[in-house]
Each structure stands twice: as C-alpha cells, then as structure tokens.
Coordinates of C-alpha atoms in Angstrom, one line a residue:
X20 CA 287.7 104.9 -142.6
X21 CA 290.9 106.4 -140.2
X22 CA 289.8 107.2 -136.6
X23 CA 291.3 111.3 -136.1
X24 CA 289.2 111.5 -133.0
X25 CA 286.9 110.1 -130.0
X26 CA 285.1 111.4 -127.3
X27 CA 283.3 110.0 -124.3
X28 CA 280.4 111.1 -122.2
X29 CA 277.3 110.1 -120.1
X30 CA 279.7 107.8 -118.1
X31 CA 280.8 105.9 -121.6
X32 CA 277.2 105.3 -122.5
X33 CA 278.1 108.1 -125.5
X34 CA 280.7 108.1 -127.8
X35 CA 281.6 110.8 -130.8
X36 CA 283.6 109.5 -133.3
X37 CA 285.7 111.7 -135.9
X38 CA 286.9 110.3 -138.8
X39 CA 288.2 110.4 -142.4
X40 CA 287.6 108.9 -145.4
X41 CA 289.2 109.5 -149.1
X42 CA 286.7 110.8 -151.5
X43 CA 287.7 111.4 -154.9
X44 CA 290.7 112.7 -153.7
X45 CA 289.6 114.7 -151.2
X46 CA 289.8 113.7 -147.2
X47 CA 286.5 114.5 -145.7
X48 CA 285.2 114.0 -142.5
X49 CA 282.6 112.2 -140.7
X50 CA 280.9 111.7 -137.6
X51 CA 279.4 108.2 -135.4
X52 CA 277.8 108.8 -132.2
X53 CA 277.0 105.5 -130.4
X54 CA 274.4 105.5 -127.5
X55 CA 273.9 103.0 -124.6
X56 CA 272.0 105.3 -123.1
X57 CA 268.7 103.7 -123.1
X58 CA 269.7 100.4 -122.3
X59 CA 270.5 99.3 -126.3
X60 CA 273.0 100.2 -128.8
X61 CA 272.1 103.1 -131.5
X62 CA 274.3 105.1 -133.6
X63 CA 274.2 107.3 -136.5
X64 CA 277.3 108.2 -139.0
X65 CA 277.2 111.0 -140.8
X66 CA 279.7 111.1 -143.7
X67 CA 281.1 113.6 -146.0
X68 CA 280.4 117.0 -143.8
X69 CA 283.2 118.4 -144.8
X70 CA 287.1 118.7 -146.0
X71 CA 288.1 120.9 -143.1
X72 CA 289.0 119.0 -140.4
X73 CA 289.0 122.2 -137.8
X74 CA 285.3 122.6 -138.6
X75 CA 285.0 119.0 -138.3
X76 CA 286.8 118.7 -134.7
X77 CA 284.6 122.0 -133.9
X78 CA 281.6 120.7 -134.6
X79 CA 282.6 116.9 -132.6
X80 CA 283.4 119.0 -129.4
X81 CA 279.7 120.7 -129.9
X82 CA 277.8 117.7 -130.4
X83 CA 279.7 116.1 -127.4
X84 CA 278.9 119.0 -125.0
X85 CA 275.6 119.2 -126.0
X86 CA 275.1 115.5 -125.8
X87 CA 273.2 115.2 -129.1
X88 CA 271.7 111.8 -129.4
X89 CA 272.4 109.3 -132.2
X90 CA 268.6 109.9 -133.3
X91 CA 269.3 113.7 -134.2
X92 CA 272.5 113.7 -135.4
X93 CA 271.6 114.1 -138.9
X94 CA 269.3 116.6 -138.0
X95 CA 271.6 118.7 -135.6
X96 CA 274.0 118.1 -138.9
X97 CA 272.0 119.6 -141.4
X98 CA 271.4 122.7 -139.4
X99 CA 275.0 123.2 -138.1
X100 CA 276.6 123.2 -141.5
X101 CA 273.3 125.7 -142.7
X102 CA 274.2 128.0 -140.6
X103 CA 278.0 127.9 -141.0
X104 CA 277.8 128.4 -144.5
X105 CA 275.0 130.8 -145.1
X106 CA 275.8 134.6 -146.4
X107 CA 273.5 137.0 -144.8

C-alpha cells in the first residue's frame, strides 16, 4: 500500500487517506478515514474503488469536505460510485 494522498480536518481529529495498491496489474485506489473524534480511534478502508486516480482524489476531497465519518464510509462509498457510473 503507497500513500498518493492525505487530508486533515476537525482540528486533526480526521484524517482521509488516498492510496494505491497493485491488483492484478492494475493500480487501484483506496480510501482510510481515521477518527478521534469521539474520544477513541475508528477507521474504515475502503479498497479497490477504482483505477482512476482523478475520481479517486475527487471523491477524497468530497468525503473530506463533507466530513464523512469512518462509520459510513462504506456506505457513502457504495452510493458515490452508484451514481457515477449509472446510465440514465
């Protein structure tokens, strides 16, 4: 795993982490968010959203503005990527 990227917000008590991996010779990218929000550490990876890593520094700065939590990271995940790749 290769750090691209890292944000900071909330005073440090939340961090956004971009990185890549190699996957069957592919680079994808990922995501870690690490809380101390609530007085204890929590974080969440996603891996694998996707080979584009313009989409996947896109998406970093959204989750960081929008300060999405470590519990809904997959969540906020899942829908981002939905609706980025559904035809209407």
């Amino acid at each position: 795993m290769k750090t691209v990227k890292s944000i900071e917000t909330a005073k440090g008590k939340l961090i956004y982490t971009l990185f890549s991996e190699e996957n069957n010779g592919t680079e994808t990218y990922g995501i870690t968010v690490m809380s101390t929000v609530f007085g204890e550490n929590e974080s969440s990876t996603v891996k694998d959203i996707t080979s584009r890593r313009e989409f996947a520094e896109k998406f970093l700065y959204i989750l960081a503005d929008n300060l999405v939590l470590p519990s809904t990271l997959s969540e906020v995940t899942e829908e981002y990527v939905t609706a980025e790749f559904t035809v209407l």
